[in-house]
Amino acid sequence: MNPRIETLPETKLIGKRITLSLSNNKTAELWKSFMPRRKEIKNNIDTDLYSIQKYDASYFNTFNPNTEFEKWAAVAVTDFNEIPEAMEPITLVGGLYAVFVHKGDVTTASKTFQYIFGTWLPNSEYVLDDRLHFELLGEKYKNNDPNSEEEIWIPIQLK
């Protein structure tokens, strides 16, 4: 599973966020609160959904499933002129990303992430960059479906 390397331009998004950990995963709760309201966002660029993770700089130093991070459910927008109540703006800072395609439902995602962080990254010419991580849930994404596809965007920089 080799990624494609892409340079992402700055991207504005509007969405909702929650603080969670892998051991106290509230992802379903976040998406259940966001999806019924996503149509309130009027200036969408497209129909893609973004599942964003904001980690502290030390998050990946020592793996601990109890370490908290921020997770967002969001859509890309043209500007921040109209933000629905109880939603917030967030900006993906542009930069270099390794983009992996994950095929399968959420139960197989841990294997993909183990490969990315345990095999590919240590053997690549890159290191993690301290920017937002995200999954792009496009037209091939099907929630809880074994035939689902999503893109995993990992922020990187040359060693």
mmCIF file with all atom_site columns, C-alpha atoms in Angstrom:
data_model
loop_
_atom_site.group_PDB
_atom_site.id
_atom_site.type_symbol
_atom_site.label_atom_id
_atom_site.label_alt_id
_atom_site.label_comp_id
_atom_site.label_asym_id
_atom_site.label_entity_id
_atom_site.label_seq_id
_atom_site.pdbx_PDB_ins_code
_atom_site.Cartn_x
_atom_site.Cartn_y
_atom_site.Cartn_z
_atom_site.occupancy
_atom_site.B_iso_or_equiv
_atom_site.pdbx_formal_charge
_atom_site.auth_seq_id
_atom_site.auth_comp_id
_atom_site.auth_asym_id
_atom_site.auth_atom_id
_atom_site.pdbx_PDB_model_num
ATOM 1   C CA . MET A 1 1   ? 0.000   0.000  0.000  1.00 0.00 ? 1   MET A CA 1
ATOM 2   C CA . ASN A 1 2   ? 1.974   2.953  -1.286 1.00 0.00 ? 2   ASN A CA 1
ATOM 3   C CA . PRO A 1 3   ? 0.592   6.437  -0.813 1.00 0.00 ? 3   PRO A CA 1
ATOM 4   C CA . ARG A 1 4   ? 0.486   9.246  -3.287 1.00 0.00 ? 4   ARG A CA 1
ATOM 5   C CA . ILE A 1 5   ? 2.251   12.386 -2.099 1.00 0.00 ? 5   ILE A CA 1
ATOM 6   C CA . GLU A 1 6   ? 0.217   15.557 -2.465 1.00 0.00 ? 6   GLU A CA 1
ATOM 7   C CA . THR A 1 7   ? 0.607   19.214 -1.634 1.00 0.00 ? 7   THR A CA 1
ATOM 8   C CA . LEU A 1 8   ? -2.660  20.384 -0.118 1.00 0.00 ? 8   LEU A CA 1
ATOM 9   C CA . PRO A 1 9   ? -3.568  24.054 -0.497 1.00 0.00 ? 9   PRO A CA 1
ATOM 10  C CA . GLU A 1 10  ? -5.006  25.859 2.510  1.00 0.00 ? 10  GLU A CA 1
ATOM 11  C CA . THR A 1 11  ? -8.569  24.598 2.956  1.00 0.00 ? 11  THR A CA 1
ATOM 12  C CA . LYS A 1 12  ? -11.342 26.266 4.967  1.00 0.00 ? 12  LYS A CA 1
ATOM 13  C CA . LEU A 1 13  ? -13.887 24.035 6.679  1.00 0.00 ? 13  LEU A CA 1
ATOM 14  C CA . ILE A 1 14  ? -16.897 24.412 8.940  1.00 0.00 ? 14  ILE A CA 1
ATOM 15  C CA . GLY A 1 15  ? -17.986 21.708 11.325 1.00 0.00 ? 15  GLY A CA 1
ATOM 16  C CA . LYS A 1 16  ? -18.359 20.400 14.838 1.00 0.00 ? 16  LYS A CA 1
ATOM 17  C CA . ARG A 1 17  ? -15.712 19.070 17.199 1.00 0.00 ? 17  ARG A CA 1
ATOM 18  C CA . ILE A 1 18  ? -15.410 16.832 20.216 1.00 0.00 ? 18  ILE A CA 1
ATOM 19  C CA . THR A 1 19  ? -12.573 15.786 22.528 1.00 0.00 ? 19  THR A CA 1
ATOM 20  C CA . LEU A 1 20  ? -12.050 12.043 22.781 1.00 0.00 ? 20  LEU A CA 1
ATOM 21  C CA . SER A 1 21  ? -9.472  9.272  23.051 1.00 0.00 ? 21  SER A CA 1
ATOM 22  C CA . LEU A 1 22  ? -9.170  5.933  21.309 1.00 0.00 ? 22  LEU A CA 1
ATOM 23  C CA . SER A 1 23  ? -10.293 4.205  24.502 1.00 0.00 ? 23  SER A CA 1
ATOM 24  C CA . ASN A 1 24  ? -13.241 6.608  24.891 1.00 0.00 ? 24  ASN A CA 1
ATOM 25  C CA . ASN A 1 25  ? -14.177 6.937  21.244 1.00 0.00 ? 25  ASN A CA 1
ATOM 26  C CA . LYS A 1 26  ? -17.071 9.343  20.660 1.00 0.00 ? 26  LYS A CA 1
ATOM 27  C CA . THR A 1 27  ? -16.771 9.486  16.872 1.00 0.00 ? 27  THR A CA 1
ATOM 28  C CA . ALA A 1 28  ? -20.286 8.142  16.247 1.00 0.00 ? 28  ALA A CA 1
ATOM 29  C CA . GLU A 1 29  ? -21.730 10.730 18.638 1.00 0.00 ? 29  GLU A CA 1
ATOM 30  C CA . LEU A 1 30  ? -19.920 13.528 16.764 1.00 0.00 ? 30  LEU A CA 1
ATOM 31  C CA . TRP A 1 31  ? -21.175 12.440 13.349 1.00 0.00 ? 31  TRP A CA 1
ATOM 32  C CA . LYS A 1 32  ? -24.730 11.868 14.638 1.00 0.00 ? 32  LYS A CA 1
ATOM 33  C CA . SER A 1 33  ? -24.797 15.470 15.819 1.00 0.00 ? 33  SER A CA 1
ATOM 34  C CA . PHE A 1 34  ? -23.216 16.859 12.623 1.00 0.00 ? 34  PHE A CA 1
ATOM 35  C CA . MET A 1 35  ? -24.922 15.010 9.753  1.00 0.00 ? 35  MET A CA 1
ATOM 36  C CA . PRO A 1 36  ? -28.519 16.190 10.350 1.00 0.00 ? 36  PRO A CA 1
ATOM 37  C CA . ARG A 1 37  ? -27.261 19.800 10.379 1.00 0.00 ? 37  ARG A CA 1
ATOM 38  C CA . ARG A 1 38  ? -24.681 19.782 7.583  1.00 0.00 ? 38  ARG A CA 1
ATOM 39  C CA . LYS A 1 39  ? -27.196 21.223 5.099  1.00 0.00 ? 39  LYS A CA 1
ATOM 40  C CA . GLU A 1 40  ? -27.209 24.412 7.209  1.00 0.00 ? 40  GLU A CA 1
ATOM 41  C CA . ILE A 1 41  ? -23.728 25.125 5.829  1.00 0.00 ? 41  ILE A CA 1
ATOM 42  C CA . LYS A 1 42  ? -24.547 27.141 2.715  1.00 0.00 ? 42  LYS A CA 1
ATOM 43  C CA . ASN A 1 43  ? -21.179 27.728 1.040  1.00 0.00 ? 43  ASN A CA 1
ATOM 44  C CA . ASN A 1 44  ? -19.948 24.132 0.558  1.00 0.00 ? 44  ASN A CA 1
ATOM 45  C CA . ILE A 1 45  ? -17.314 23.547 -2.105 1.00 0.00 ? 45  ILE A CA 1
ATOM 46  C CA . ASP A 1 46  ? -18.464 19.950 -2.733 1.00 0.00 ? 46  ASP A CA 1
ATOM 47  C CA . THR A 1 47  ? -20.218 17.033 -1.010 1.00 0.00 ? 47  THR A CA 1
ATOM 48  C CA . ASP A 1 48  ? -17.086 15.475 0.547  1.00 0.00 ? 48  ASP A CA 1
ATOM 49  C CA . LEU A 1 49  ? -16.929 15.054 4.319  1.00 0.00 ? 49  LEU A CA 1
ATOM 50  C CA . TYR A 1 50  ? -13.787 15.579 6.395  1.00 0.00 ? 50  TYR A CA 1
ATOM 51  C CA . SER A 1 51  ? -13.014 13.629 9.555  1.00 0.00 ? 51  SER A CA 1
ATOM 52  C CA . ILE A 1 52  ? -10.205 15.675 11.119 1.00 0.00 ? 52  ILE A CA 1
ATOM 53  C CA . GLN A 1 53  ? -7.892  14.860 14.022 1.00 0.00 ? 53  GLN A CA 1
ATOM 54  C CA . LYS A 1 54  ? -5.973  17.546 15.916 1.00 0.00 ? 54  LYS A CA 1
ATOM 55  C CA . TYR A 1 55  ? -3.225  15.969 18.024 1.00 0.00 ? 55  TYR A CA 1
ATOM 56  C CA . ASP A 1 56  ? -0.825  17.571 20.486 1.00 0.00 ? 56  ASP A CA 1
ATOM 57  C CA . ALA A 1 57  ? 2.754   17.622 19.179 1.00 0.00 ? 57  ALA A CA 1
ATOM 58  C CA . SER A 1 58  ? 3.728   14.847 21.646 1.00 0.00 ? 58  SER A CA 1
ATOM 59  C CA . TYR A 1 59  ? 0.768   12.538 20.821 1.00 0.00 ? 59  TYR A CA 1
ATOM 60  C CA . PHE A 1 60  ? 2.781   10.125 18.670 1.00 0.00 ? 60  PHE A CA 1
ATOM 61  C CA . ASN A 1 61  ? 5.869   10.011 20.932 1.00 0.00 ? 61  ASN A CA 1
ATOM 62  C CA . THR A 1 62  ? 4.416   7.242  23.102 1.00 0.00 ? 62  THR A CA 1
ATOM 63  C CA . PHE A 1 63  ? 1.215   5.495  22.102 1.00 0.00 ? 63  PHE A CA 1
ATOM 64  C CA . ASN A 1 64  ? -1.439  5.632  24.810 1.00 0.00 ? 64  ASN A CA 1
ATOM 65  C CA . PRO A 1 65  ? -5.077  4.868  23.900 1.00 0.00 ? 65  PRO A CA 1
ATOM 66  C CA . ASN A 1 66  ? -6.201  7.135  26.764 1.00 0.00 ? 66  ASN A CA 1
ATOM 67  C CA . THR A 1 67  ? -4.500  10.266 25.382 1.00 0.00 ? 67  THR A CA 1
ATOM 68  C CA . GLU A 1 68  ? -7.128  12.736 24.287 1.00 0.00 ? 68  GLU A CA 1
ATOM 69  C CA . PHE A 1 69  ? -7.269  14.588 20.984 1.00 0.00 ? 69  PHE A CA 1
ATOM 70  C CA . GLU A 1 70  ? -9.757  16.729 19.128 1.00 0.00 ? 70  GLU A CA 1
ATOM 71  C CA . LYS A 1 71  ? -11.895 15.253 16.339 1.00 0.00 ? 71  LYS A CA 1
ATOM 72  C CA . TRP A 1 72  ? -13.922 17.237 13.829 1.00 0.00 ? 72  TRP A CA 1
ATOM 73  C CA . ALA A 1 73  ? -16.731 16.418 11.407 1.00 0.00 ? 73  ALA A CA 1
ATOM 74  C CA . ALA A 1 74  ? -16.633 19.084 8.710  1.00 0.00 ? 74  ALA A CA 1
ATOM 75  C CA . VAL A 1 75  ? -17.159 20.177 5.116  1.00 0.00 ? 75  VAL A CA 1
ATOM 76  C CA . ALA A 1 76  ? -14.978 22.401 2.925  1.00 0.00 ? 76  ALA A CA 1
ATOM 77  C CA . VAL A 1 77  ? -16.313 25.913 2.335  1.00 0.00 ? 77  VAL A CA 1
ATOM 78  C CA . THR A 1 78  ? -15.461 28.949 0.252  1.00 0.00 ? 78  THR A CA 1
ATOM 79  C CA . ASP A 1 79  ? -15.321 31.310 3.257  1.00 0.00 ? 79  ASP A CA 1
ATOM 80  C CA . PHE A 1 80  ? -16.293 31.784 6.897  1.00 0.00 ? 80  PHE A CA 1
ATOM 81  C CA . ASN A 1 81  ? -18.943 34.485 6.269  1.00 0.00 ? 81  ASN A CA 1
ATOM 82  C CA . GLU A 1 82  ? -21.869 32.361 7.500  1.00 0.00 ? 82  GLU A CA 1
ATOM 83  C CA . ILE A 1 83  ? -21.256 29.829 10.263 1.00 0.00 ? 83  ILE A CA 1
ATOM 84  C CA . PRO A 1 84  ? -24.320 27.983 11.607 1.00 0.00 ? 84  PRO A CA 1
ATOM 85  C CA . GLU A 1 85  ? -25.003 28.131 15.333 1.00 0.00 ? 85  GLU A CA 1
ATOM 86  C CA . ALA A 1 86  ? -23.003 25.574 17.391 1.00 0.00 ? 86  ALA A CA 1
ATOM 87  C CA . MET A 1 87  ? -20.545 25.041 14.522 1.00 0.00 ? 87  MET A CA 1
ATOM 88  C CA . GLU A 1 88  ? -17.028 26.396 14.158 1.00 0.00 ? 88  GLU A CA 1
ATOM 89  C CA . PRO A 1 89  ? -14.478 27.222 11.476 1.00 0.00 ? 89  PRO A CA 1
ATOM 90  C CA . ILE A 1 90  ? -11.237 25.294 11.086 1.00 0.00 ? 90  ILE A CA 1
ATOM 91  C CA . THR A 1 91  ? -8.464  25.678 8.513  1.00 0.00 ? 91  THR A CA 1
ATOM 92  C CA . LEU A 1 92  ? -6.276  22.947 7.084  1.00 0.00 ? 92  LEU A CA 1
ATOM 93  C CA . VAL A 1 93  ? -2.918  24.637 6.675  1.00 0.00 ? 93  VAL A CA 1
ATOM 94  C CA . GLY A 1 94  ? -1.469  23.769 3.302  1.00 0.00 ? 94  GLY A CA 1
ATOM 95  C CA . GLY A 1 95  ? 1.451   21.401 3.029  1.00 0.00 ? 95  GLY A CA 1
ATOM 96  C CA . LEU A 1 96  ? 2.740   17.987 2.072  1.00 0.00 ? 96  LEU A CA 1
ATOM 97  C CA . TYR A 1 97  ? 0.576   14.918 2.769  1.00 0.00 ? 97  TYR A CA 1
ATOM 98  C CA . ALA A 1 98  ? 0.889   11.177 2.246  1.00 0.00 ? 98  ALA A CA 1
ATOM 99  C CA . VAL A 1 99  ? -2.497  10.001 0.997  1.00 0.00 ? 99  VAL A CA 1
ATOM 100 C CA . PHE A 1 100 ? -3.489  6.375  1.576  1.00 0.00 ? 100 PHE A CA 1
ATOM 101 C CA . VAL A 1 101 ? -6.667  4.729  0.292  1.00 0.00 ? 101 VAL A CA 1
ATOM 102 C CA . HIS A 1 102 ? -8.363  2.616  2.967  1.00 0.00 ? 102 HIS A CA 1
ATOM 103 C CA . LYS A 1 103 ? -10.759 -0.007 1.627  1.00 0.00 ? 103 LYS A CA 1
ATOM 104 C CA . GLY A 1 104 ? -13.170 -1.598 4.074  1.00 0.00 ? 104 GLY A CA 1
ATOM 105 C CA . ASP A 1 105 ? -15.294 -0.581 7.012  1.00 0.00 ? 105 ASP A CA 1
ATOM 106 C CA . VAL A 1 106 ? -14.166 1.037  10.247 1.00 0.00 ? 106 VAL A CA 1
ATOM 107 C CA . THR A 1 107 ? -13.312 -2.325 11.866 1.00 0.00 ? 107 THR A CA 1
ATOM 108 C CA . THR A 1 108 ? -10.359 -2.786 9.484  1.00 0.00 ? 108 THR A CA 1
ATOM 109 C CA . ALA A 1 109 ? -9.034  0.781  9.742  1.00 0.00 ? 109 ALA A CA 1
ATOM 110 C CA . SER A 1 110 ? -6.676  -0.018 12.636 1.00 0.00 ? 110 SER A CA 1
ATOM 111 C CA . LYS A 1 111 ? -4.671  -2.333 10.344 1.00 0.00 ? 111 LYS A CA 1
ATOM 112 C CA . THR A 1 112 ? -4.280  0.463  7.806  1.00 0.00 ? 112 THR A CA 1
ATOM 113 C CA . PHE A 1 113 ? -3.105  2.911  10.476 1.00 0.00 ? 113 PHE A CA 1
ATOM 114 C CA . GLN A 1 114 ? -0.708  0.324  11.947 1.00 0.00 ? 114 GLN A CA 1
ATOM 115 C CA . TYR A 1 115 ? 0.828   -0.102 8.489  1.00 0.00 ? 115 TYR A CA 1
ATOM 116 C CA . ILE A 1 116 ? 1.118   3.673  7.946  1.00 0.00 ? 116 ILE A CA 1
ATOM 117 C CA . PHE A 1 117 ? 2.747   4.452  11.290 1.00 0.00 ? 117 PHE A CA 1
ATOM 118 C CA . GLY A 1 118 ? 4.527   1.143  11.961 1.00 0.00 ? 118 GLY A CA 1
ATOM 119 C CA . THR A 1 119 ? 5.849   0.233  8.511  1.00 0.00 ? 119 THR A CA 1
ATOM 120 C CA . TRP A 1 120 ? 5.522   2.902  5.841  1.00 0.00 ? 120 TRP A CA 1
ATOM 121 C CA . LEU A 1 121 ? 6.468   6.050  7.769  1.00 0.00 ? 121 LEU A CA 1
ATOM 122 C CA . PRO A 1 122 ? 9.592   4.659  9.543  1.00 0.00 ? 122 PRO A CA 1
ATOM 123 C CA . ASN A 1 123 ? 10.868  3.273  6.205  1.00 0.00 ? 123 ASN A CA 1
ATOM 124 C CA . SER A 1 124 ? 10.062  6.360  4.140  1.00 0.00 ? 124 SER A CA 1
ATOM 125 C CA . GLU A 1 125 ? 12.022  9.536  3.508  1.00 0.00 ? 125 GLU A CA 1
ATOM 126 C CA . TYR A 1 126 ? 9.442   11.446 5.569  1.00 0.00 ? 126 TYR A CA 1
ATOM 127 C CA . VAL A 1 127 ? 8.581   12.251 9.170  1.00 0.00 ? 127 VAL A CA 1
ATOM 128 C CA . LEU A 1 128 ? 5.271   13.417 10.606 1.00 0.00 ? 128 LEU A CA 1
ATOM 129 C CA . ASP A 1 129 ? 4.583   17.109 10.401 1.00 0.00 ? 129 ASP A CA 1
ATOM 130 C CA . ASP A 1 130 ? 2.709   18.850 13.222 1.00 0.00 ? 130 ASP A CA 1
ATOM 131 C CA . ARG A 1 131 ? -0.443  19.665 11.261 1.00 0.00 ? 131 ARG A CA 1
ATOM 132 C CA . LEU A 1 132 ? -3.967  18.304 11.129 1.00 0.00 ? 132 LEU A CA 1
ATOM 133 C CA . HIS A 1 133 ? -4.575  14.690 10.068 1.00 0.00 ? 133 HIS A CA 1
ATOM 134 C CA . PHE A 1 134 ? -7.797  13.869 8.249  1.00 0.00 ? 134 PHE A CA 1
ATOM 135 C CA . GLU A 1 135 ? -9.828  11.342 6.348  1.00 0.00 ? 135 GLU A CA 1
ATOM 136 C CA . LEU A 1 136 ? -11.588 12.450 3.201  1.00 0.00 ? 136 LEU A CA 1
ATOM 137 C CA . LEU A 1 137 ? -14.943 10.724 2.883  1.00 0.00 ? 137 LEU A CA 1
ATOM 138 C CA . GLY A 1 138 ? -15.851 11.120 -0.773 1.00 0.00 ? 138 GLY A CA 1
ATOM 139 C CA . GLU A 1 139 ? -18.269 9.460  -3.189 1.00 0.00 ? 139 GLU A CA 1
ATOM 140 C CA . LYS A 1 140 ? -16.836 5.952  -2.599 1.00 0.00 ? 140 LYS A CA 1
ATOM 141 C CA . TYR A 1 141 ? -17.318 6.205  1.178  1.00 0.00 ? 141 TYR A CA 1
ATOM 142 C CA . LYS A 1 142 ? -20.143 4.038  2.527  1.00 0.00 ? 142 LYS A CA 1
ATOM 143 C CA . ASN A 1 143 ? -20.564 4.084  6.297  1.00 0.00 ? 143 ASN A CA 1
ATOM 144 C CA . ASN A 1 144 ? -20.071 0.608  7.867  1.00 0.00 ? 144 ASN A CA 1
ATOM 145 C CA . ASP A 1 145 ? -19.796 -1.087 4.463  1.00 0.00 ? 145 ASP A CA 1
ATOM 146 C CA . PRO A 1 146 ? -16.969 -3.559 3.647  1.00 0.00 ? 146 PRO A CA 1
ATOM 147 C CA . ASN A 1 147 ? -16.780 -2.034 0.138  1.00 0.00 ? 147 ASN A CA 1
ATOM 148 C CA . SER A 1 148 ? -16.264 1.493  1.446  1.00 0.00 ? 148 SER A CA 1
ATOM 149 C CA . GLU A 1 149 ? -13.247 3.592  0.414  1.00 0.00 ? 149 GLU A CA 1
ATOM 150 C CA . GLU A 1 150 ? -11.802 6.671  2.043  1.00 0.00 ? 150 GLU A CA 1
ATOM 151 C CA . GLU A 1 151 ? -8.583  8.628  1.804  1.00 0.00 ? 151 GLU A CA 1
ATOM 152 C CA . ILE A 1 152 ? -6.323  8.960  4.847  1.00 0.00 ? 152 ILE A CA 1
ATOM 153 C CA . TRP A 1 153 ? -4.247  12.157 4.705  1.00 0.00 ? 153 TRP A CA 1
ATOM 154 C CA . ILE A 1 154 ? -1.128  12.132 6.906  1.00 0.00 ? 154 ILE A CA 1
ATOM 155 C CA . PRO A 1 155 ? 0.866   15.394 7.221  1.00 0.00 ? 155 PRO A CA 1
ATOM 156 C CA . ILE A 1 156 ? 4.535   14.808 6.366  1.00 0.00 ? 156 ILE A CA 1
ATOM 157 C CA . GLN A 1 157 ? 7.806   16.587 5.730  1.00 0.00 ? 157 GLN A CA 1
ATOM 158 C CA . LEU A 1 158 ? 11.125  15.349 4.417  1.00 0.00 ? 158 LEU A CA 1
ATOM 159 C CA . LYS A 1 159 ? 13.527  13.929 7.025  1.00 0.00 ? 159 LYS A CA 1
#
